[in-house]
Coordinates of N, CA, C and O in Angstrom, one line a residue:
X122 N 46.0 -19.1 69.4 CA 46.3 -20.5 69.5 C 45.0 -21.4 69.9 O 44.2 -20.9 70.4
X123 N 45.0 -22.7 69.3 CA 43.7 -23.3 69.5 C 43.9 -24.4 70.6 O 43.9 -25.5 70.3
X124 N 44.3 -23.9 71.8 CA 44.3 -25.0 73.0 C 45.4 -25.9 72.8 O 46.3 -25.7 72.2
X125 N 45.4 -26.7 73.7 CA 46.3 -27.9 74.0 C 46.4 -28.8 72.7 O 45.5 -29.1 72.2
X126 N 47.4 -29.3 72.3 CA 47.6 -30.0 71.1 C 47.9 -31.4 71.6 O 48.7 -31.7 72.4
X127 N 46.8 -32.2 71.5 CA 46.9 -33.6 71.8 C 47.7 -34.5 71.0 O 48.0 -34.2 69.8
X128 N 48.5 -35.4 71.9 CA 49.5 -36.3 71.1 C 48.7 -37.6 70.9 O 48.5 -38.0 69.9
X129 N 48.1 -38.3 71.9 CA 47.5 -39.6 71.9 C 46.7 -39.8 73.1 O 47.1 -39.5 74.4
X130 N 45.5 -40.1 73.0 CA 44.7 -40.3 74.2 C 44.5 -39.1 75.0 O 43.9 -38.1 74.3
X131 N 44.8 -39.0 76.2 CA 44.5 -37.8 77.1 C 45.8 -36.9 77.2 O 46.0 -35.9 78.0
X132 N 47.0 -37.5 76.5 CA 48.3 -36.9 76.9 C 48.4 -35.7 75.8 O 48.0 -35.9 74.6
X133 N 48.8 -34.3 76.1 CA 48.9 -33.3 75.2 C 50.1 -32.7 75.6 O 50.9 -32.9 76.6
X134 N 50.4 -31.8 74.6 CA 51.7 -30.9 74.8 C 51.3 -29.7 75.8 O 50.4 -28.9 75.5
X135 N 52.0 -29.7 76.8 CA 52.0 -28.6 77.9 C 52.6 -27.4 77.3 O 53.6 -27.3 76.8
X136 N 51.8 -26.2 77.2 CA 51.9 -24.8 76.6 C 53.2 -24.4 77.5 O 54.2 -23.7 76.9
X137 N 53.4 -24.7 78.7 CA 54.6 -24.1 79.6 C 55.8 -24.5 79.1 O 57.0 -24.0 79.2
X138 N 55.8 -25.9 78.4 CA 57.2 -26.5 78.0 C 57.5 -26.1 76.5 O 58.5 -26.8 76.1
X139 N 56.9 -25.4 76.0 CA 57.0 -25.2 74.5 C 57.7 -23.7 74.3 O 57.4 -22.7 75.0
X140 N 58.9 -23.8 73.7 CA 59.7 -22.6 73.5 C 59.6 -21.9 72.0 O 59.8 -22.9 71.1
X141 N 59.1 -20.8 71.8 CA 58.9 -20.2 70.7 C 60.0 -19.4 70.4 O 60.4 -18.7 71.3
X142 N 60.2 -19.2 69.1 CA 61.4 -18.4 68.5 C 60.9 -17.8 67.3 O 60.4 -18.5 66.4
X143 N 60.9 -16.5 67.0 CA 60.3 -15.9 65.8 C 61.6 -15.1 64.9 O 62.3 -14.5 65.6
X144 N 61.4 -15.4 63.6 CA 62.5 -14.8 62.8 C 61.9 -14.2 61.5 O 60.7 -14.6 61.3
X145 N 62.6 -13.6 60.7 CA 62.1 -13.3 59.4 C 62.1 -14.4 58.4 O 63.2 -15.2 58.4
X146 N 61.0 -14.7 57.8 CA 61.1 -15.6 56.7 C 62.0 -15.2 55.4 O 62.0 -14.1 55.0
X147 N 62.5 -16.3 54.7 CA 63.3 -16.0 53.6 C 62.2 -16.0 52.4 O 61.2 -16.5 52.6
X148 N 62.7 -15.7 51.3 CA 61.8 -15.9 50.2 C 61.2 -14.6 49.8 O 61.4 -13.6 50.5
X149 N 60.4 -14.5 48.5 CA 59.9 -13.4 48.2 C 58.6 -12.8 49.0 O 58.1 -13.4 49.8
X150 N 58.5 -11.4 49.0 CA 57.5 -11.0 49.8 C 57.2 -9.6 49.3 O 57.8 -9.0 48.5
X151 N 56.3 -8.9 49.8 CA 56.0 -7.4 49.7 C 56.8 -6.4 50.5 O 57.8 -6.9 51.1
X152 N 56.3 -5.3 50.8 CA 56.8 -4.4 51.7 C 56.7 -4.8 53.0 O 57.7 -4.3 53.8
X153 N 55.8 -5.6 53.4 CA 55.8 -6.2 54.7 C 56.8 -7.1 55.3 O 57.0 -7.1 56.4
X154 N 57.5 -7.9 54.3 CA 58.1 -9.0 54.5 C 59.3 -8.7 55.4 O 59.9 -9.4 56.1
X155 N 60.0 -7.4 55.3 CA 61.1 -7.0 55.8 C 60.9 -6.5 57.4 O 62.0 -6.3 58.1
X156 N 59.8 -6.4 57.6 CA 59.3 -6.0 59.1 C 58.6 -7.0 59.8 O 58.5 -6.6 61.1
X157 N 58.3 -8.1 59.4 CA 57.5 -9.0 60.0 C 58.3 -10.3 60.3 O 59.0 -10.9 59.6
X158 N 58.3 -10.7 61.6 CA 58.9 -12.0 61.9 C 57.8 -13.2 62.0 O 57.2 -13.6 62.9
X159 N 57.7 -13.7 60.7 CA 56.7 -14.7 60.5 C 57.2 -16.1 60.5 O 56.3 -16.9 60.6
X160 N 58.5 -16.3 60.4 CA 59.0 -17.8 60.6 C 58.8 -18.2 62.2 O 59.3 -17.2 63.0
X161 N 58.5 -19.3 62.3 CA 58.4 -19.8 63.6 C 59.2 -21.1 63.9 O 59.3 -22.0 63.1
X162 N 59.7 -21.0 65.1 CA 60.7 -22.2 65.5 C 60.2 -22.6 66.7 O 60.3 -21.9 67.8
X163 N 59.7 -23.9 66.9 CA 59.0 -24.4 68.0 C 60.1 -25.4 68.7 O 60.4 -26.3 68.0
X164 N 60.4 -25.4 70.1 CA 61.3 -26.3 70.5 C 60.6 -26.8 71.6 O 59.9 -26.2 72.5
X165 N 61.0 -28.2 71.8 CA 60.4 -29.0 73.1 C 61.5 -29.7 73.5 O 62.0 -30.5 72.8
X166 N 61.6 -29.7 74.8 CA 62.7 -30.3 75.5 C 62.2 -31.7 75.8 O 61.6 -32.0 77.0
X167 N 62.4 -32.6 74.9 CA 61.8 -34.1 75.2 C 62.6 -34.7 76.3 O 61.9 -35.7 76.9
X168 N 63.8 -34.6 76.5 CA 64.7 -35.3 77.6 C 64.3 -35.0 79.0 O 64.2 -35.6 79.9
X169 N 63.8 -33.7 79.1 CA 63.5 -33.2 80.5 C 61.9 -33.2 80.9 O 61.6 -32.7 81.9
X170 N 61.0 -33.4 79.8 CA 59.6 -33.2 80.0 C 59.0 -34.3 81.1 O 59.5 -35.5 81.0
X171 N 58.1 -33.9 81.8 CA 57.3 -34.8 82.6 C 55.9 -35.1 82.1 O 55.0 -35.6 82.7
X172 N 55.7 -34.4 80.9 CA 54.2 -34.6 80.3 C 54.0 -35.9 79.7 O 52.8 -36.4 79.7
X173 N 55.1 -36.4 79.4 CA 54.8 -37.8 78.8 C 55.1 -39.1 79.7 O 56.0 -38.9 80.5
X174 N 54.3 -40.1 79.6 CA 54.7 -41.2 80.4 C 55.9 -41.9 80.0 O 56.5 -41.7 78.9
X175 N 56.8 -42.4 81.1 CA 58.2 -42.7 80.9 C 58.3 -43.7 79.7 O 59.2 -43.7 78.9
X176 N 57.4 -44.9 79.5 CA 57.5 -45.4 78.2 C 57.5 -44.8 77.1 O 58.4 -45.0 76.0
X177 N 56.5 -43.8 76.9 CA 56.5 -43.0 75.7 C 57.7 -42.2 75.5 O 58.1 -42.0 74.5
X178 N 58.3 -41.5 76.5 CA 59.4 -40.9 76.4 C 60.7 -41.5 76.0 O 61.4 -41.1 75.1
X179 N 60.8 -42.7 76.6 CA 62.0 -43.6 76.3 C 61.8 -43.9 74.6 O 62.7 -43.7 73.8
X180 N 60.5 -44.4 74.2 CA 60.4 -44.7 72.7 C 60.6 -43.5 71.9 O 61.2 -43.6 70.9
X181 N 60.1 -42.3 72.3 CA 60.3 -41.0 71.5 C 61.7 -40.6 71.4 O 62.4 -40.2 70.3
X182 N 62.6 -40.7 72.6 CA 64.0 -40.4 72.6 C 64.7 -41.4 71.5 O 65.8 -40.9 71.0
X183 N 64.4 -42.6 71.6 CA 65.0 -43.6 70.7 C 64.8 -43.2 69.2 O 65.8 -43.3 68.4
X184 N 63.4 -43.0 68.8 CA 63.1 -43.1 67.5 C 63.5 -41.5 67.0 O 63.7 -41.5 65.6
X185 N 63.6 -40.6 67.6 CA 64.0 -39.3 67.3 C 65.2 -38.7 67.5 O 65.6 -37.7 67.5
X186 N 66.1 -39.9 67.9 CA 67.6 -39.6 68.3 C 68.3 -38.8 67.2 O 69.1 -37.8 67.5
X187 N 68.1 -38.9 65.9 CA 68.7 -38.3 64.9 C 68.2 -36.9 64.8 O 68.9 -36.0 64.3
X188 N 66.9 -36.5 65.3 CA 66.5 -34.9 65.2 C 66.7 -34.2 66.3 O 66.5 -33.0 66.4
X189 N 67.2 -35.0 67.5 CA 67.3 -34.1 68.7 C 68.8 -33.6 68.8 O 69.7 -34.0 68.4
X190 N 68.8 -32.3 69.5 CA 70.0 -31.6 69.7 C 69.9 -31.5 71.3 O 69.1 -30.5 71.7
X191 N 70.9 -32.2 72.1 CA 70.6 -32.1 73.6 C 69.6 -32.5 74.1 O 69.0 -31.8 75.1
X192 N 68.7 -33.5 73.5 CA 67.4 -33.8 74.1 C 66.3 -32.8 73.7 O 65.0 -32.9 74.1
X193 N 66.6 -31.7 72.7 CA 65.6 -30.9 72.4 C 65.1 -31.1 71.0 O 66.0 -31.1 70.0
X194 N 63.8 -31.3 70.9 CA 63.3 -31.5 69.5 C 62.7 -30.1 68.9 O 62.0 -29.4 69.5
X195 N 63.2 -29.9 67.6 CA 62.9 -28.5 67.2 C 62.2 -28.7 65.9 O 62.4 -29.5 65.0
X196 N 61.1 -27.8 65.6 CA 60.4 -27.7 64.2 C 60.2 -26.3 63.8 O 60.1 -25.4 64.8
X197 N 60.3 -26.2 62.6 CA 60.6 -24.9 61.9 C 59.3 -24.9 60.8 O 59.1 -25.7 60.2
X198 N 58.5 -23.7 60.9 CA 57.5 -23.5 59.8 C 57.6 -22.1 59.4 O 57.7 -21.0 60.2
X199 N 57.5 -21.9 58.2 CA 57.6 -20.6 57.3 C 56.7 -20.7 56.1 O 56.9 -19.7 55.3
X200 N 55.8 -21.8 55.9 CA 55.2 -21.8 54.6 C 53.9 -20.6 54.5 O 53.6 -20.3 53.5
X201 N 53.5 -20.3 55.7 CA 52.5 -19.2 55.6 C 53.0 -17.8 55.9 O 54.0 -17.6 56.3
X202 N 52.2 -16.9 55.2 CA 52.6 -15.4 55.5 C 52.4 -14.8 56.8 O 53.0 -13.8 57.3
X203 N 51.4 -15.4 57.7 CA 51.1 -14.8 58.9 C 51.9 -15.6 59.9 O 51.9 -16.8 59.9
X204 N 52.3 -15.1 61.0 CA 52.9 -15.7 62.1 C 52.0 -16.7 63.0 O 52.4 -17.8 63.3
X205 N 50.7 -16.1 63.0 CA 49.8 -17.1 63.8 C 49.7 -18.4 62.9 O 49.5 -19.4 63.7
X206 N 49.4 -18.5 61.8 CA 49.2 -19.6 61.1 C 50.4 -20.5 61.1 O 50.4 -21.8 61.0
X207 N 51.8 -19.9 61.2 CA 52.8 -20.7 61.2 C 53.1 -21.2 62.7 O 53.6 -22.3 62.8
X208 N 52.5 -20.5 63.5 CA 52.7 -21.0 64.9 C 51.7 -22.5 65.2 O 52.1 -23.5 65.5
X209 N 50.4 -22.4 64.3 CA 49.5 -23.4 64.3 C 50.1 -24.5 63.6 O 50.1 -25.7 64.2
X210 N 50.7 -24.3 62.4 CA 51.4 -25.3 61.6 C 52.6 -26.1 62.4 O 52.6 -27.2 62.5
X211 N 53.5 -25.2 63.1 CA 54.6 -25.9 63.7 C 54.1 -26.9 65.1 O 54.5 -27.8 65.2
X212 N 53.1 -26.3 65.7 CA 52.6 -26.9 66.8 C 52.0 -28.2 66.4 O 52.0 -29.3 67.1
X213 N 51.0 -28.1 65.3 CA 50.3 -29.5 64.8 C 51.4 -30.6 64.5 O 51.4 -31.6 64.6
X214 N 52.5 -30.0 63.6 CA 53.5 -30.7 63.2 C 54.4 -31.4 64.3 O 54.8 -32.7 64.3
X215 N 54.7 -30.8 65.3 CA 55.3 -31.2 66.5 C 54.4 -32.3 67.1 O 54.9 -33.3 67.6
X216 N 53.2 -32.1 67.4 CA 52.3 -33.1 68.0 C 52.3 -34.3 67.1 O 52.2 -35.5 67.6
X217 N 52.1 -34.1 65.8 CA 52.2 -35.3 64.9 C 53.4 -36.2 65.0 O 53.5 -37.4 64.9
X218 N 54.5 -35.4 65.1 CA 55.8 -36.2 65.3 C 55.9 -36.9 66.5 O 56.4 -38.0 66.5
X219 N 55.4 -36.3 67.6 CA 55.6 -37.0 68.9 C 54.6 -38.2 68.8 O 54.9 -39.2 69.5
X220 N 53.4 -37.9 68.3 CA 52.3 -39.1 68.1 C 53.0 -40.4 67.6 O 52.7 -41.3 68.0
X221 N 53.6 -40.0 66.4 CA 54.1 -41.2 65.7 C 55.4 -41.6 66.5 O 55.4 -43.0 66.5
X222 N 56.2 -41.0 67.0 CA 57.4 -41.5 67.7 C 56.9 -42.2 69.0 O 57.6 -43.3 69.5
X223 N 55.7 -41.8 69.6 CA 55.4 -42.5 70.8 C 54.4 -43.9 70.8 O 54.2 -44.5 71.5
X224 N 54.1 -44.0 69.5 CA 53.2 -45.2 68.9 C 53.8 -46.4 69.5 O 55.1 -46.7 69.3
X225 N 53.1 -47.5 69.8 CA 53.6 -48.7 70.2 C 54.1 -49.4 69.1 O 53.6 -49.0 67.8
X226 N 55.0 -50.2 69.0 CA 55.6 -50.9 67.9 C 54.6 -51.9 67.3 O 53.6 -52.4 68.1
X227 N 54.5 -52.0 65.9 CA 53.4 -52.9 65.4 C 53.5 -54.4 66.0 O 54.7 -54.6 66.2
X228 N 52.5 -55.1 65.9 CA 52.4 -56.4 66.2 C 53.4 -57.2 65.2 O 53.1 -56.8 63.9
X229 N 54.1 -58.1 65.7 CA 54.8 -59.2 64.7 C 53.9 -59.8 63.9 O 52.8 -60.3 64.2
X230 N 54.2 -60.1 62.6 CA 53.3 -60.6 61.5 C 53.5 -62.0 61.8 O 54.6 -62.7 62.0
X231 N 52.2 -62.9 61.8 CA 52.2 -64.3 62.1 C 52.1 -64.9 60.7 O 51.4 -64.5 59.9
X232 N 53.3 -65.6 60.6 CA 53.4 -66.2 59.2 C 52.4 -67.4 58.7 O 52.0 -68.0 59.7
X233 N 51.6 -67.2 57.8 CA 50.5 -68.2 57.4 C 50.8 -68.8 56.1 O 51.6 -68.4 55.2
X234 N 50.3 -69.8 55.9 CA 50.4 -70.7 54.5 C 49.2 -70.5 53.7 O 48.2 -70.2 54.0
X235 N 49.5 -70.4 52.3 CA 48.6 -70.5 51.5 C 47.8 -71.7 51.4 O 48.4 -72.8 51.2
X236 N 46.6 -71.8 51.3 CA 45.8 -73.3 51.3 C 46.3 -73.8 49.8 O 46.4 -73.2 48.8
X237 N 46.3 -75.1 50.0 CA 46.6 -75.6 48.8 C 45.7 -75.6 47.6 O 46.1 -75.5 46.4
X238 N 44.4 -75.5 48.1 CA 43.3 -75.3 46.8 C 43.7 -74.1 46.0 O 43.6 -74.2 45.0
X239 N 43.9 -73.0 46.8 CA 44.0 -71.7 46.1 C 45.3 -72.0 45.2 O 45.4 -71.3 44.2
X240 N 46.5 -72.5 45.8 CA 47.7 -72.5 45.0 C 47.5 -73.5 43.8 O 47.9 -73.2 42.8
X241 N 46.7 -74.7 43.9 CA 46.4 -75.4 42.7 C 45.6 -74.7 41.7 O 45.8 -74.8 40.3
X242 N 44.5 -73.8 42.2 CA 43.8 -73.1 41.2 C 44.7 -72.2 40.4 O 44.6 -71.9 39.2
X243 N 45.7 -71.4 41.1 CA 46.5 -70.4 40.5 C 47.3 -71.1 39.4 O 47.4 -70.8 38.3
X244 N 47.8 -72.2 39.8 CA 48.8 -73.1 38.8 C 47.9 -73.5 37.7 O 48.3 -73.5 36.5
X245 N 46.5 -74.0 37.7 CA 45.7 -74.4 36.8 C 45.6 -73.3 35.8 O 45.5 -73.3 34.7
X246 N 45.2 -72.0 36.4 CA 44.9 -70.9 35.5 C 46.1 -70.2 34.8 O 46.0 -69.8 33.7
X247 N 47.4 -70.6 35.5 CA 48.6 -70.2 34.6 C 48.8 -71.1 33.4 O 49.1 -70.7 32.4
X248 N 48.4 -72.4 33.6 CA 48.6 -73.3 32.7 C 47.4 -73.0 31.5 O 48.0 -73.1 30.4
X249 N 46.3 -72.9 31.8 CA 45.3 -72.4 30.8 C 45.7 -71.3 30.0 O 45.8 -71.2 28.7
X250 N 46.3 -70.2 30.8 CA 46.7 -69.0 30.0 C 47.9 -69.4 29.1 O 48.0 -68.7 28.1
X251 N 48.9 -70.2 29.6 CA 49.9 -70.5 28.7 C 49.7 -71.2 27.5 O 50.1 -70.9 26.4
X252 N 48.5 -72.1 27.5 CA 48.0 -72.8 26.5 C 47.5 -71.9 25.5 O 47.5 -72.0 24.3
X253 N 46.6 -70.9 26.1 CA 45.9 -69.8 25.1 C 47.0 -69.1 24.4 O 46.9 -69.0 23.1
X254 N 48.1 -68.6 25.0 CA 49.1 -67.9 24.4 C 49.9 -68.9 23.3 O 50.3 -68.5 22.3
X255 N 50.2 -70.1 23.7 CA 50.9 -71.0 22.8 C 50.0 -71.3 21.8 O 50.5 -71.4 20.5
X256 N 48.8 -71.3 21.7 CA 47.9 -71.6 20.7 C 47.8 -70.3 19.8 O 47.3 -70.5 18.6
X257 N 48.2 -69.3 20.1 CA 48.0 -68.1 19.1 C 49.3 -68.2 18.2 O 49.3 -67.3 17.2
X258 N 50.4 -68.8 18.6 CA 51.5 -68.7 17.6 C 51.1 -69.5 16.1 O 50.4 -70.4 16.3
X259 N 51.5 -69.0 15.2 CA 51.4 -69.5 13.9 C 52.2 -70.4 13.3 O 52.3 -70.7 12.1
X260 N 52.8 -71.4 14.2 CA 53.6 -72.3 13.7 C 53.0 -73.3 12.9 O 53.6 -73.8 11.7
X261 N 52.0 -74.0 13.3 CA 51.4 -75.0 12.4 C 50.2 -74.6 11.7 O 49.1 -75.4 11.6
X262 N 50.2 -73.4 11.1 CA 49.3 -73.0 10.1 C 49.4 -73.5 8.7 O 48.6 -73.3 7.9
X263 N 50.5 -73.9 8.6 CA 51.1 -74.6 7.3 C 50.9 -73.9 6.2 O 50.3 -74.0 5.0

Protein backbone atom coordinates (compact mmCIF):
# COMPACT_ATOMS: atom_id res chain seq x y z
CA UNK A 1 0.00 0.00 0.00
CA UNK A 2 1.25 3.47 -0.77
CA UNK A 3 0.72 5.20 2.55
CA UNK A 4 -2.12 7.45 3.69
CA UNK A 5 -4.65 8.58 1.10
CA UNK A 6 -5.12 12.33 1.13
CA UNK A 7 -8.65 13.65 0.91
CA UNK A 8 -7.95 17.39 0.87
CA UNK A 9 -5.30 19.56 2.49
CA UNK A 10 -3.79 17.67 5.42
CA UNK A 11 -6.81 15.42 6.01
CA UNK A 12 -6.24 11.80 5.03
CA UNK A 13 -8.01 8.45 5.37
CA UNK A 14 -6.85 6.71 8.59
CA UNK A 15 -5.70 3.16 7.85
CA UNK A 16 -7.21 1.94 11.15
CA UNK A 17 -10.75 2.96 10.08
CA UNK A 18 -10.64 1.18 6.71
CA UNK A 19 -12.30 -2.24 6.62
CA UNK A 20 -11.12 -4.54 3.82
CA UNK A 21 -12.91 -7.60 2.49
CA UNK A 22 -11.63 -9.88 -0.26
CA UNK A 23 -13.50 -12.31 -2.47
CA UNK A 24 -13.16 -14.05 -5.81
CA UNK A 25 -13.66 -11.88 -8.85
CA UNK A 26 -16.23 -12.79 -11.44
CA UNK A 27 -15.49 -13.07 -15.12
CA UNK A 28 -13.03 -15.03 -17.23
CA UNK A 29 -9.62 -16.05 -16.00
CA UNK A 30 -7.05 -18.79 -16.07
CA UNK A 31 -6.22 -21.59 -13.67
CA UNK A 32 -5.35 -19.05 -10.99
CA UNK A 33 -8.79 -17.35 -10.91
CA UNK A 34 -10.57 -19.96 -8.81
CA UNK A 35 -8.01 -19.87 -6.02
CA UNK A 36 -7.27 -16.15 -5.55
CA UNK A 37 -9.38 -13.56 -3.80
CA UNK A 38 -8.62 -10.59 -6.01
CA UNK A 39 -11.87 -8.61 -5.69
CA UNK A 40 -11.64 -5.95 -2.99
CA UNK A 41 -14.42 -4.32 -1.02
CA UNK A 42 -13.33 -1.31 1.02
CA UNK A 43 -15.66 0.01 3.71
CA UNK A 44 -15.37 3.28 5.62
CA UNK A 45 -17.67 4.19 8.51
CA UNK A 46 -18.43 7.80 7.64
CA UNK A 47 -21.00 8.28 10.40
CA UNK A 48 -18.61 7.33 13.23
CA UNK A 49 -15.27 8.63 11.94
CA UNK A 50 -13.32 11.27 13.83
CA UNK A 51 -10.80 11.80 11.01
CA UNK A 52 -12.91 14.38 9.16
CA UNK A 53 -13.71 17.87 10.44
CA UNK A 54 -17.36 18.10 11.57
CA UNK A 55 -18.36 20.44 8.71
CA UNK A 56 -16.86 18.10 6.09
CA UNK A 57 -18.49 15.09 7.74
CA UNK A 58 -21.95 16.73 7.63
CA UNK A 59 -21.46 17.68 3.97
CA UNK A 60 -20.31 14.17 3.05
CA UNK A 61 -23.18 12.51 4.93
CA UNK A 62 -25.67 14.72 3.08
CA UNK A 63 -24.17 14.30 -0.39
CA UNK A 64 -23.49 10.56 -0.13
CA UNK A 65 -26.77 9.68 1.60
CA UNK A 66 -27.87 7.51 -1.32
CA UNK A 67 -24.67 5.43 -1.23
CA UNK A 68 -24.48 4.89 2.52
CA UNK A 69 -25.72 1.78 4.31
CA UNK A 70 -26.04 2.48 8.06
CA UNK A 71 -23.51 5.31 7.69
CA UNK A 72 -20.92 3.09 6.00
CA UNK A 73 -19.52 3.97 2.58
CA UNK A 74 -18.54 0.97 0.46
CA UNK A 75 -16.33 0.83 -2.66
CA UNK A 76 -15.67 -2.31 -4.69
CA UNK A 77 -12.81 -2.89 -7.13
CA UNK A 78 -12.23 -5.93 -9.33
CA UNK A 79 -10.87 -4.53 -12.60
CA UNK A 80 -7.29 -5.76 -12.05
CA UNK A 81 -6.07 -9.32 -11.76
CA UNK A 82 -3.98 -8.71 -8.65
CA UNK A 83 -5.41 -8.04 -5.22
CA UNK A 84 -2.77 -5.40 -4.51
CA UNK A 85 -3.74 -3.29 -7.54
CA UNK A 86 -7.42 -3.65 -6.68
CA UNK A 87 -6.65 -2.45 -3.15
CA UNK A 88 -4.89 0.59 -4.56
CA UNK A 89 -7.75 1.27 -6.95
CA UNK A 90 -10.43 0.99 -4.25
CA UNK A 91 -8.56 3.25 -1.82
CA UNK A 92 -7.92 5.93 -4.44
CA UNK A 93 -11.57 5.78 -5.53
CA UNK A 94 -12.77 6.11 -1.92
CA UNK A 95 -10.47 9.09 -1.29
CA UNK A 96 -11.68 10.79 -4.49
CA UNK A 97 -15.32 10.16 -3.56
CA UNK A 98 -14.81 11.67 -0.11
CA UNK A 99 -12.84 14.62 -1.51
CA UNK A 100 -15.68 15.44 -3.90
CA UNK A 101 -18.32 15.02 -1.20
CA UNK A 102 -16.44 17.20 1.31
CA UNK A 103 -15.74 20.03 -1.14
CA UNK A 104 -17.36 23.36 -0.30
CA UNK A 105 -20.37 24.37 -2.39
CA UNK A 106 -19.51 26.54 -5.41
CA UNK A 107 -19.87 30.30 -5.06
CA UNK A 108 -23.21 31.55 -6.39
CA UNK A 109 -23.02 33.11 -9.83
CA UNK A 110 -23.39 36.86 -9.94
CA UNK A 111 -25.64 37.76 -12.84
CA UNK A 112 -24.03 40.23 -15.23
CA UNK A 113 -25.42 42.18 -18.17
CA UNK A 114 -24.08 42.02 -21.70
CA UNK A 115 -22.66 45.44 -22.61
CA UNK A 116 -24.80 47.38 -25.08
CA UNK A 117 -21.97 47.72 -27.62
CA UNK A 118 -21.42 43.97 -27.83
CA UNK A 119 -25.14 43.32 -28.27
CA UNK A 120 -25.44 45.99 -30.99
CA UNK A 121 -22.44 44.56 -32.84
CA UNK A 122 -23.98 41.06 -32.67
CA UNK A 123 -27.27 42.34 -34.11
CA UNK A 124 -25.45 44.30 -36.85
CA UNK A 125 -23.49 41.16 -37.86
CA UNK A 126 -26.71 39.12 -37.90
CA UNK A 127 -28.30 41.71 -40.19
CA UNK A 128 -25.28 41.64 -42.53
CA UNK A 129 -25.37 37.86 -42.66
CA UNK A 130 -29.10 37.93 -43.35
CA UNK A 131 -28.60 40.42 -46.21
CA UNK A 132 -25.80 38.24 -47.66
CA UNK A 133 -28.03 35.17 -47.67
CA UNK A 134 -31.02 37.08 -49.04
CA UNK A 135 -28.79 38.33 -51.88
CA UNK A 136 -28.03 34.74 -52.89
CA UNK A 137 -31.64 33.91 -53.77
CA UNK A 138 -32.24 34.00 -57.52
CA UNK A 139 -35.58 35.77 -57.37
CA UNK A 140 -34.74 38.94 -59.32
CA UNK A 141 -32.31 37.45 -61.87
CA UNK A 142 -35.04 37.69 -64.38
